[in-house]
């Protein structure tokens, strides 16, 4: 029997599912292609970063200090990105997405060439810092994806997006592990090359640097602008008249136009992907001032994105360091080539899994459950490190050790599921369509801060643990498990159903 009360709607909602809009494949493929530059440039140094620190002699031969210096070098990239990414994203709301992406690709290319030519620790650090400061593409690309999709196909778009990151995560470590120190690895090809003997890490850095240059050309020729009526940089920095805050505020919407709803009502939530990206932009919409972006929905979405990034970057930073550290100090003592292959296997498996299963899992579970499950997957990830080391100490590289490395690699794929879910929350949190770039930029700024803290914190804890044998040398893993627990608490604040404007 159907119960009817004062809360029962007078008109039943149409149960028929809306027709799925096809993805604009040509433009979307360009985005996937140019997005590949980011993981290539970031992941390529992971297999040889510990060895690079040893070669530069900055540790004075003290193996326990390698983690400190690797962490600082990795963290400075994200620290400088944190200071600039919001500005790049806000600029993209005004001057357009395309010019900012071109600047970012130029920064990636130049800084990677500089990194490969660095012969001092501080030269390498400066190159990584330059890389982060000039690159604001990640937030801008997310804005374009939201602008070229709607509520029926946005989850499919985010399912395909990991193709770029996964491909870069597979190729980057493979390139870094295979091409580092080429004069020693391939003496028949490069044994007489004095340049590569002098700069043993230039070749693996030159590959992603050259790819970024090619991506710049493709973007310049083929990528279409998605911001309506962008202004020039000249108008941005030398406006004809002063732009006041009241000029930036959206005008009162007329009947039928999209509105910005209150954050305090539960009635604004509904099933399905983010609505803000589906509504047509109106002429009345303008980018909002920064303070107007600081709503509860933006804050909670950005905070969860930041916590996810802290957990993820801590794992990605500790994993290669664990693999390269000698067994008796708490690691596995693997060479860069083997580390590169292990990280590449993750990249391939993650890409395949995301493409074929993310959209189905998201549509069945919903954004919050997928995000929470992804965070929870980090618990067994960190627990496996001491188990693998214990088994390696007992019997060396036997079958069970490699099997557990494989299990850890597979579980890390589930952690990546959380990214697609939180991207949809961030798109839904934007106060209006014209502020989508700034919303993504604000979120990315918090993420960059966490990613700046993560590698330095995790690698320093790793070195501290093995140097002083805190908790048997496993203090770092107990600490990171506590971080995962705090992230799960924060995830509980996300709404069960997505916000809508």
Short mmCIF file of C-alpha atoms in Angstrom, two decimals:
data_model
loop_
_atom_site.label_atom_id
_atom_site.label_comp_id
_atom_site.label_asym_id
_atom_site.label_seq_id
_atom_site.Cartn_x
_atom_site.Cartn_y
_atom_site.Cartn_z
CA UNK A 1 0.00 0.00 0.00
CA UNK A 2 1.34 3.43 -0.96
CA UNK A 3 1.49 5.90 1.94
CA UNK A 4 0.73 9.50 0.95
CA UNK A 5 1.56 12.36 3.27
CA UNK A 6 2.38 16.07 3.06
CA UNK A 7 5.93 15.27 1.83
CA UNK A 8 4.78 13.12 -1.09
CA UNK A 9 5.37 14.99 -4.39
CA UNK A 10 2.22 15.81 -6.36
CA UNK A 11 3.88 14.83 -9.62
CA UNK A 12 5.97 11.69 -9.85
CA UNK A 13 9.39 12.12 -11.40
CA UNK A 14 9.86 10.56 -14.78
CA UNK A 15 11.64 7.27 -14.11
CA UNK A 16 12.98 7.11 -17.65
CA UNK A 17 16.72 7.61 -17.77
CA UNK A 18 17.91 10.57 -19.81
CA UNK A 19 19.61 9.88 -23.13
CA UNK A 20 23.38 9.71 -22.76
CA UNK A 21 25.18 12.50 -24.64
CA UNK A 22 28.13 11.22 -26.72
CA UNK A 23 31.51 12.51 -25.63
CA UNK A 24 33.14 15.05 -27.99
CA UNK A 25 35.90 12.58 -28.80
CA UNK A 26 38.23 14.73 -30.87
CA UNK A 27 38.61 17.48 -28.27
CA UNK A 28 38.56 14.99 -25.41
CA UNK A 29 41.32 12.95 -27.08
CA UNK A 30 43.45 16.08 -27.34
CA UNK A 31 42.99 16.66 -23.60
CA UNK A 32 44.05 13.07 -22.86
CA UNK A 33 47.10 13.49 -25.07
CA UNK A 34 48.34 16.75 -23.56
CA UNK A 35 47.52 15.58 -20.02
CA UNK A 36 50.02 12.75 -20.56
CA UNK A 37 52.84 15.29 -20.22
CA UNK A 38 52.19 15.77 -16.49
CA UNK A 39 52.59 12.16 -15.26
CA UNK A 40 55.51 11.59 -17.61
CA UNK A 41 57.47 14.51 -16.17
CA UNK A 42 56.57 13.71 -12.56
CA UNK A 43 56.95 9.92 -12.63
CA UNK A 44 60.10 9.65 -14.75
CA UNK A 45 62.42 10.63 -11.89
CA UNK A 46 61.00 8.22 -9.31
CA UNK A 47 63.09 5.12 -10.20
CA UNK A 48 66.42 6.97 -10.25
CA UNK A 49 65.81 9.74 -7.68
CA UNK A 50 67.43 7.84 -4.77
CA UNK A 51 70.44 6.93 -6.93
CA UNK A 52 70.68 10.53 -8.19
CA UNK A 53 70.94 11.75 -4.59
CA UNK A 54 73.72 9.23 -3.93
CA UNK A 55 75.59 10.28 -7.08
CA UNK A 56 75.39 13.98 -6.19
CA UNK A 57 77.12 13.17 -2.90
CA UNK A 58 74.87 15.40 -0.85
CA UNK A 59 74.39 12.73 1.86
CA UNK A 60 78.12 12.19 2.39
CA UNK A 61 77.64 8.45 1.94
CA UNK A 62 75.06 8.18 4.75
CA UNK A 63 72.37 5.88 3.34
CA UNK A 64 69.85 6.79 6.04
CA UNK A 65 69.74 10.42 4.81
CA UNK A 66 68.78 9.62 1.22
CA UNK A 67 65.07 9.76 2.09
CA UNK A 68 65.35 13.29 3.51
CA UNK A 69 66.84 14.72 0.33
CA UNK A 70 64.59 12.78 -2.05
CA UNK A 71 61.56 14.01 -0.11
CA UNK A 72 62.65 17.65 -0.21
CA UNK A 73 63.31 17.49 -3.95
CA UNK A 74 59.91 15.93 -4.65
CA UNK A 75 58.01 18.22 -2.28
CA UNK A 76 59.37 21.49 -3.67
CA UNK A 77 57.62 20.82 -6.99
CA UNK A 78 54.25 20.78 -5.24
CA UNK A 79 55.14 23.62 -2.90
CA UNK A 80 55.80 26.04 -5.75
CA UNK A 81 52.74 24.70 -7.57
CA UNK A 82 50.65 25.49 -4.48
CA UNK A 83 51.64 29.17 -4.71
CA UNK A 84 50.74 29.48 -8.39
CA UNK A 85 48.08 26.94 -9.42
CA UNK A 86 45.13 28.98 -8.10
CA UNK A 87 46.31 32.04 -10.02
CA UNK A 88 46.73 30.05 -13.24
CA UNK A 89 43.22 28.61 -12.87
CA UNK A 90 41.66 32.02 -12.12
CA UNK A 91 43.50 33.50 -15.08
CA UNK A 92 42.02 30.75 -17.26
CA UNK A 93 38.50 31.91 -16.30
CA UNK A 94 39.39 35.29 -17.83
CA UNK A 95 41.93 34.81 -20.64
CA UNK A 96 40.79 31.30 -21.60
CA UNK A 97 41.96 27.76 -20.94
CA UNK A 98 44.17 27.41 -24.02
CA UNK A 99 46.77 30.14 -23.28
CA UNK A 100 47.30 28.82 -19.73
CA UNK A 101 47.77 25.26 -20.98
CA UNK A 102 50.36 26.46 -23.49
CA UNK A 103 52.28 28.24 -20.73
CA UNK A 104 52.12 25.11 -18.56
CA UNK A 105 53.45 22.83 -21.31
CA UNK A 106 56.30 25.25 -21.96
CA UNK A 107 57.17 25.17 -18.26
CA UNK A 108 57.17 21.37 -18.17
CA UNK A 109 59.46 21.11 -21.18
CA UNK A 110 62.02 23.73 -20.12
CA UNK A 111 62.23 22.57 -16.51
CA UNK A 112 62.74 18.91 -17.44
CA UNK A 113 65.62 19.77 -19.77
CA UNK A 114 67.11 21.79 -16.89
CA UNK A 115 66.68 18.89 -14.47
CA UNK A 116 68.54 16.53 -16.80
CA UNK A 117 71.41 19.02 -17.04
CA UNK A 118 71.66 19.56 -13.27
CA UNK A 119 74.95 18.49 -11.68
CA UNK A 120 74.26 19.76 -8.16
CA UNK A 121 71.51 19.00 -5.69
CA UNK A 122 70.29 22.60 -5.59
CA UNK A 123 70.28 22.74 -9.38
CA UNK A 124 67.94 19.74 -9.42
CA UNK A 125 65.80 21.32 -6.70
CA UNK A 126 65.52 24.59 -8.62
CA UNK A 127 64.46 22.72 -11.78
CA UNK A 128 61.71 20.88 -9.92
CA UNK A 129 60.54 24.10 -8.29
CA UNK A 130 60.41 25.80 -11.70
CA UNK A 131 58.43 22.85 -13.01
CA UNK A 132 55.79 23.33 -10.32
CA UNK A 133 55.62 27.13 -10.55
CA UNK A 134 55.01 27.23 -14.31
CA UNK A 135 52.59 24.34 -14.48
CA UNK A 136 48.93 24.98 -13.69
CA UNK A 137 47.47 22.62 -16.26
CA UNK A 138 45.92 20.00 -14.04
CA UNK A 139 43.17 22.28 -12.68
CA UNK A 140 42.57 23.91 -16.06
CA UNK A 141 42.14 20.56 -17.82
CA UNK A 142 39.56 19.47 -15.25
CA UNK A 143 37.63 22.66 -15.99
CA UNK A 144 37.63 21.92 -19.72
CA UNK A 145 36.40 18.37 -19.12
CA UNK A 146 33.53 19.71 -17.01
CA UNK A 147 32.70 22.29 -19.70
CA UNK A 148 32.54 19.84 -22.61
CA UNK A 149 30.45 17.22 -20.74
CA UNK A 150 27.05 17.08 -19.08
CA UNK A 151 25.40 15.03 -16.32
CA UNK A 152 24.89 12.02 -18.58
CA UNK A 153 28.50 11.55 -19.65
CA UNK A 154 30.73 13.19 -17.02
CA UNK A 155 31.38 9.90 -15.18
CA UNK A 156 32.44 8.33 -18.50
CA UNK A 157 34.81 11.23 -19.10
CA UNK A 158 36.40 10.80 -15.67
CA UNK A 159 36.63 7.06 -16.32
CA UNK A 160 38.71 7.71 -19.44
CA UNK A 161 40.83 10.46 -17.90
CA UNK A 162 43.00 8.02 -15.92
CA UNK A 163 44.21 6.66 -19.27
CA UNK A 164 46.62 9.59 -19.46
CA UNK A 165 47.82 9.33 -15.88
CA UNK A 166 48.07 5.55 -16.04
CA UNK A 167 49.93 5.61 -19.34
CA UNK A 168 52.30 8.22 -17.95
CA UNK A 169 52.64 6.23 -14.74
CA UNK A 170 53.58 3.19 -16.81
CA UNK A 171 55.88 4.87 -19.33
CA UNK A 172 57.47 7.39 -16.94
CA UNK A 173 59.06 4.87 -14.56
CA UNK A 174 59.94 2.62 -17.48
CA UNK A 175 61.75 5.50 -19.21
CA UNK A 176 63.40 6.64 -15.99
CA UNK A 177 64.52 3.16 -14.96
CA UNK A 178 65.70 2.09 -18.44
CA UNK A 179 67.44 5.24 -19.71
CA UNK A 180 69.12 6.45 -16.51
CA UNK A 181 72.94 6.19 -16.72
CA UNK A 182 72.79 4.98 -20.34
CA UNK A 183 76.57 4.92 -20.79
CA UNK A 184 76.75 2.19 -18.13
CA UNK A 185 73.60 0.30 -19.09
CA UNK A 186 74.17 0.36 -22.85
CA UNK A 187 77.94 0.67 -23.38
CA UNK A 188 77.71 -0.58 -26.97
CA UNK A 189 75.43 2.38 -27.82
CA UNK A 190 76.48 5.17 -25.46
CA UNK A 191 79.77 4.00 -24.01
CA UNK A 192 81.75 6.63 -25.92
CA UNK A 193 79.25 9.46 -25.45
CA UNK A 194 81.00 11.94 -23.16
CA UNK A 195 77.89 14.11 -22.85
CA UNK A 196 75.80 11.25 -21.39
CA UNK A 197 78.66 10.29 -19.10
CA UNK A 198 78.74 13.85 -17.80
CA UNK A 199 74.92 14.09 -17.56
CA UNK A 200 73.81 10.49 -16.83
CA UNK A 201 70.17 11.44 -16.21
CA UNK A 202 69.65 13.79 -19.16
CA UNK A 203 68.30 11.13 -21.54
CA UNK A 204 65.32 10.02 -19.41
CA UNK A 205 64.48 13.67 -18.69
CA UNK A 206 64.73 14.67 -22.36
CA UNK A 207 62.02 12.21 -23.41
CA UNK A 208 59.13 13.80 -21.40
CA UNK A 209 60.55 17.27 -22.09
CA UNK A 210 60.36 16.64 -25.84
CA UNK A 211 56.89 15.13 -25.51
CA UNK A 212 55.72 18.29 -23.71
CA UNK A 213 57.05 20.37 -26.61
CA UNK A 214 55.09 18.20 -29.08
CA UNK A 215 51.96 18.50 -26.91
CA UNK A 216 52.39 22.30 -27.04
CA UNK A 217 52.22 22.20 -30.85
CA UNK A 218 49.15 19.92 -30.83
CA UNK A 219 47.39 22.16 -28.32
CA UNK A 220 48.19 25.32 -30.26
CA UNK A 221 46.81 23.92 -33.52
CA UNK A 222 43.86 21.75 -32.51
CA UNK A 223 42.52 22.57 -29.03
CA UNK A 224 39.39 24.73 -29.00
CA UNK A 225 38.76 27.41 -26.40
CA UNK A 226 35.87 26.63 -24.02
CA UNK A 227 35.65 30.01 -22.23
CA UNK A 228 33.20 32.35 -23.88
CA UNK A 229 34.54 35.81 -24.72
CA UNK A 230 38.01 35.47 -23.14
CA UNK A 231 40.05 38.63 -22.72
CA UNK A 232 43.68 39.12 -23.67
CA UNK A 233 46.56 39.18 -21.17
CA UNK A 234 46.95 42.88 -21.98
CA UNK A 235 43.37 43.57 -20.91
CA UNK A 236 43.85 41.41 -17.81
CA UNK A 237 46.87 43.30 -16.49
CA UNK A 238 46.06 46.71 -18.01
CA UNK A 239 42.26 46.97 -17.93
CA UNK A 240 40.61 49.94 -19.52
CA UNK A 241 38.60 50.46 -16.38
CA UNK A 242 38.84 49.23 -12.82
CA UNK A 243 37.20 45.88 -12.17
CA UNK A 244 35.41 45.99 -8.85
CA UNK A 245 34.08 43.13 -6.83
CA UNK A 246 30.50 44.15 -7.50
CA UNK A 247 31.22 43.89 -11.24
CA UNK A 248 32.30 40.28 -10.70
CA UNK A 249 29.21 39.21 -8.78
CA UNK A 250 26.52 37.46 -10.84
CA UNK A 251 23.41 39.48 -11.50
CA UNK A 252 20.08 38.34 -10.16
CA UNK A 253 19.00 35.50 -12.42
CA UNK A 254 15.78 35.74 -14.31
CA UNK A 255 13.23 32.99 -14.49
CA UNK A 256 14.63 29.88 -16.13
CA UNK A 257 18.28 30.73 -15.61
CA UNK A 258 20.57 28.76 -13.32
CA UNK A 259 20.79 29.89 -9.71
CA UNK A 260 23.23 29.46 -6.88
CA UNK A 261 21.43 27.58 -4.14
CA UNK A 262 21.95 27.81 -0.41
CA UNK A 263 24.45 25.35 1.05
CA UNK A 264 22.27 24.72 4.09
CA UNK A 265 19.39 22.89 2.47
CA UNK A 266 19.27 19.12 2.19
CA UNK A 267 16.73 19.48 -0.59
CA UNK A 268 19.41 20.65 -3.01
CA UNK A 269 20.98 17.19 -3.13
CA UNK A 270 20.00 14.73 -5.82
CA UNK A 271 21.20 11.50 -7.38
CA UNK A 272 23.58 11.45 -10.29
CA UNK A 273 26.61 13.37 -11.44
CA UNK A 274 27.25 17.03 -10.98
CA UNK A 275 24.60 19.36 -12.33
CA UNK A 276 26.60 22.59 -12.53
CA UNK A 277 28.43 21.32 -15.58
CA UNK A 278 25.20 20.51 -17.43
CA UNK A 279 23.54 23.89 -17.32
CA UNK A 280 24.18 26.32 -20.14
CA UNK A 281 26.28 29.31 -19.21
CA UNK A 282 24.27 32.48 -19.16
CA UNK A 283 25.47 35.91 -20.08
CA UNK A 284 24.77 37.00 -16.51
CA UNK A 285 27.35 34.59 -15.08
CA UNK A 286 30.78 36.02 -14.33
CA UNK A 287 33.74 34.66 -12.35
CA UNK A 288 33.13 35.21 -8.65
CA UNK A 289 35.62 36.86 -6.27
CA UNK A 290 37.77 34.40 -4.33
CA UNK A 291 35.97 34.96 -1.04
CA UNK A 292 32.66 34.03 -2.67
CA UNK A 293 34.08 30.60 -3.54
CA UNK A 294 34.65 29.67 0.09
CA UNK A 295 31.30 27.94 0.60
CA UNK A 296 30.86 24.81 2.71
CA UNK A 297 30.52 22.58 -0.34
CA UNK A 298 33.74 23.87 -1.93
CA UNK A 299 35.65 23.64 1.36
CA UNK A 300 34.57 20.07 2.13
CA UNK A 301 35.21 18.88 -1.44
CA UNK A 302 38.64 20.53 -1.54
CA UNK A 303 39.55 19.18 1.90
CA UNK A 304 38.73 15.62 0.86
CA UNK A 305 40.67 16.02 -2.38
CA UNK A 306 43.62 17.24 -0.31
CA UNK A 307 43.42 14.34 2.14
CA UNK A 308 43.24 11.83 -0.72
CA UNK A 309 46.28 13.42 -2.33
CA UNK A 310 48.24 13.32 0.93
CA UNK A 311 47.57 9.59 1.35
CA UNK A 312 48.31 8.84 -2.29
CA UNK A 313 51.50 10.92 -2.61
CA UNK A 314 52.83 9.50 0.66
CA UNK A 315 52.42 5.98 -0.71
CA UNK A 316 53.93 6.89 -4.11
CA UNK A 317 56.90 8.56 -2.37
CA UNK A 318 57.62 5.77 0.11
CA UNK A 319 57.18 2.90 -2.36
CA UNK A 320 60.27 3.51 -4.59
CA UNK A 321 62.33 4.47 -1.54
CA UNK A 322 61.30 1.22 0.16
CA UNK A 323 62.17 -0.74 -2.97
CA UNK A 324 65.64 0.84 -3.27
CA UNK A 325 66.64 0.73 0.44
CA UNK A 326 68.79 -2.28 1.43
CA UNK A 327 66.91 -5.17 3.05
CA UNK A 328 68.76 -4.95 6.36
CA UNK A 329 67.66 -1.29 6.69
CA UNK A 330 63.98 -2.03 6.08
CA UNK A 331 63.58 -2.09 2.28
CA UNK A 332 64.13 -4.51 -0.60
CA UNK A 333 67.37 -3.33 -2.24
CA UNK A 334 66.06 -3.40 -5.81
CA UNK A 335 67.85 -1.66 -8.73
CA UNK A 336 66.19 1.29 -10.60
CA UNK A 337 65.34 -0.88 -13.62
CA UNK A 338 63.32 -3.33 -11.49
CA UNK A 339 61.62 -0.49 -9.61
CA UNK A 340 60.66 1.07 -12.95
CA UNK A 341 59.09 -2.18 -14.15
CA UNK A 342 57.04 -2.60 -10.97
CA UNK A 343 55.71 0.97 -11.17
CA UNK A 344 54.98 0.49 -14.88
CA UNK A 345 52.86 -2.60 -14.18
CA UNK A 346 50.76 -0.48 -11.83
CA UNK A 347 50.28 2.15 -14.53
CA UNK A 348 49.06 -0.38 -17.09
CA UNK A 349 46.71 -2.19 -14.71
CA UNK A 350 45.32 1.07 -13.34
CA UNK A 351 44.56 2.43 -16.80
CA UNK A 352 42.74 -0.73 -17.91
CA UNK A 353 40.77 -0.98 -14.67
CA UNK A 354 39.68 2.67 -14.66
CA UNK A 355 38.53 2.62 -18.28
CA UNK A 356 36.45 -0.54 -18.03
CA UNK A 357 35.16 -0.41 -14.46
CA UNK A 358 35.16 3.10 -12.95
CA UNK A 359 31.97 4.35 -14.63
CA UNK A 360 30.10 1.12 -13.80
CA UNK A 361 31.27 1.11 -10.17
CA UNK A 362 30.48 4.82 -9.81
CA UNK A 363 27.00 4.51 -11.29
CA UNK A 364 26.24 1.54 -9.01
CA UNK A 365 27.77 2.78 -5.75
CA UNK A 366 27.67 6.55 -6.11
CA UNK A 367 30.45 9.09 -5.62
CA UNK A 368 30.69 8.96 -1.81
CA UNK A 369 30.95 5.17 -1.51
CA UNK A 370 33.54 4.98 -4.27
CA UNK A 371 35.60 7.73 -2.65
CA UNK A 372 35.44 6.15 0.82
CA UNK A 373 36.33 2.71 -0.52
CA UNK A 374 39.34 4.19 -2.34
CA UNK A 375 40.65 5.84 0.83
CA UNK A 376 40.11 2.66 2.86
CA UNK A 377 42.20 0.69 0.35
CA UNK A 378 45.28 2.55 1.63
CA UNK A 379 45.09 0.67 4.95
CA UNK A 380 46.34 -2.68 3.59
CA UNK A 381 48.77 -0.83 1.30
CA UNK A 382 50.80 0.56 4.21
CA UNK A 383 50.42 -2.64 6.26
CA UNK A 384 52.11 -4.68 3.54
CA UNK A 385 55.42 -2.77 3.63
CA UNK A 386 56.69 -4.22 6.94
CA UNK A 387 55.32 -7.67 6.04
CA UNK A 388 57.23 -7.72 2.73
CA UNK A 389 60.45 -6.57 4.42
CA UNK A 390 60.09 -9.18 7.18
CA UNK A 391 59.72 -11.98 4.64
CA UNK A 392 62.64 -10.68 2.57
CA UNK A 393 64.87 -10.59 5.67
CA UNK A 394 63.91 -14.15 6.51
CA UNK A 395 64.33 -15.84 3.12
CA UNK A 396 65.37 -13.24 0.51
CA UNK A 397 63.54 -12.72 -2.79
CA UNK A 398 61.32 -15.77 -2.68
CA UNK A 399 57.94 -16.30 -4.33
CA UNK A 400 55.78 -14.96 -1.51
CA UNK A 401 57.68 -11.65 -1.48
CA UNK A 402 56.98 -11.06 -5.17
CA UNK A 403 53.37 -12.22 -4.73
CA UNK A 404 52.78 -9.65 -1.99
CA UNK A 405 54.37 -6.93 -4.15
CA UNK A 406 51.81 -7.91 -6.79
CA UNK A 407 48.96 -7.78 -4.26
CA UNK A 408 50.09 -4.34 -3.12
CA UNK A 409 50.19 -3.14 -6.73
CA UNK A 410 46.63 -4.37 -7.37
CA UNK A 411 45.26 -2.81 -4.16
CA UNK A 412 46.84 0.54 -5.09
CA UNK A 413 44.51 0.60 -8.12
CA UNK A 414 41.52 0.88 -5.77
CA UNK A 415 43.07 3.97 -4.16
CA UNK A 416 43.05 5.62 -7.61
CA UNK A 417 39.29 5.07 -7.89
CA UNK A 418 38.78 7.85 -5.37
CA UNK A 419 40.12 10.51 -7.76
CA UNK A 420 37.31 10.19 -10.30
CA UNK A 421 34.72 10.40 -7.52
CA UNK A 422 36.18 13.52 -5.89
CA UNK A 423 36.54 15.28 -9.27
CA UNK A 424 32.78 14.94 -9.70
CA UNK A 425 32.19 16.36 -6.21
CA UNK A 426 34.41 19.37 -7.02
CA UNK A 427 32.57 20.05 -10.29
CA UNK A 428 29.28 19.92 -8.38
CA UNK A 429 30.60 22.28 -5.71
CA UNK A 430 31.35 25.19 -8.06
CA UNK A 431 29.02 28.15 -7.29
CA UNK A 432 28.53 28.81 -11.01
CA UNK A 433 29.88 27.69 -14.34
CA UNK A 434 32.03 30.78 -14.88
CA UNK A 435 33.90 30.07 -11.63
CA UNK A 436 34.68 26.46 -12.48
CA UNK A 437 38.35 27.21 -13.18
CA UNK A 438 38.79 29.08 -9.91
CA UNK A 439 37.05 26.28 -7.99
CA UNK A 440 39.35 23.69 -9.53
CA UNK A 441 42.32 25.97 -8.90
CA UNK A 442 41.41 26.45 -5.24
CA UNK A 443 41.05 22.69 -4.83
CA UNK A 444 44.32 22.07 -6.64
CA UNK A 445 46.10 24.59 -4.43
CA UNK A 446 45.12 22.65 -1.30
CA UNK A 447 46.21 19.45 -3.02
CA UNK A 448 49.57 20.95 -3.96
CA UNK A 449 50.13 21.94 -0.33
CA UNK A 450 49.44 18.36 0.76
CA UNK A 451 51.64 16.98 -1.99
CA UNK A 452 54.39 19.32 -0.87
CA UNK A 453 54.07 18.04 2.68
CA UNK A 454 53.53 14.39 1.75
CA UNK A 455 56.85 13.29 0.17
CA UNK A 456 59.00 15.25 2.64
CA UNK A 457 56.97 13.98 5.59
CA UNK A 458 56.76 10.35 4.44
CA UNK A 459 60.37 10.04 3.28
CA UNK A 460 61.72 11.86 6.34
CA UNK A 461 59.70 9.54 8.59
CA UNK A 462 61.07 6.60 6.61
CA UNK A 463 64.66 7.74 7.15
CA UNK A 464 63.97 8.59 10.80
CA UNK A 465 62.43 5.17 11.38
CA UNK A 466 65.32 3.17 9.95
CA UNK A 467 67.99 5.43 11.46
CA UNK A 468 66.70 5.26 15.05
CA UNK A 469 64.74 1.97 14.78
CA UNK A 470 61.56 3.59 16.10
CA UNK A 471 58.89 0.88 16.54
CA UNK A 472 61.25 -1.60 14.96
CA UNK A 473 61.94 0.73 12.05
CA UNK A 474 58.26 0.84 11.10
CA UNK A 475 57.17 4.15 12.66
CA UNK A 476 56.51 5.61 9.21
CA UNK A 477 53.81 3.02 8.46
CA UNK A 478 52.00 3.49 11.79
CA UNK A 479 52.00 7.25 11.16
CA UNK A 480 50.61 6.90 7.66
CA UNK A 481 47.88 4.54 8.87
CA UNK A 482 46.80 7.29 11.26
CA UNK A 483 46.63 9.72 8.32
CA UNK A 484 44.37 7.28 6.46
CA UNK A 485 42.10 7.05 9.51
CA UNK A 486 41.77 10.84 9.65
CA UNK A 487 40.98 10.92 5.91
CA UNK A 488 38.16 8.41 6.39
CA UNK A 489 36.66 10.63 9.10
CA UNK A 490 36.82 13.62 6.74
CA UNK A 491 35.19 11.57 3.96
CA UNK A 492 32.14 11.06 6.17
CA UNK A 493 31.31 14.78 5.76
CA UNK A 494 30.69 14.38 2.03
CA UNK A 495 26.99 14.26 1.15
CA UNK A 496 25.44 10.92 0.20
CA UNK A 497 23.97 12.62 -2.88
CA UNK A 498 25.66 15.25 -5.00
CA UNK A 499 25.06 18.96 -4.64
CA UNK A 500 23.24 20.77 -7.40
CA UNK A 501 22.72 24.42 -8.31
#
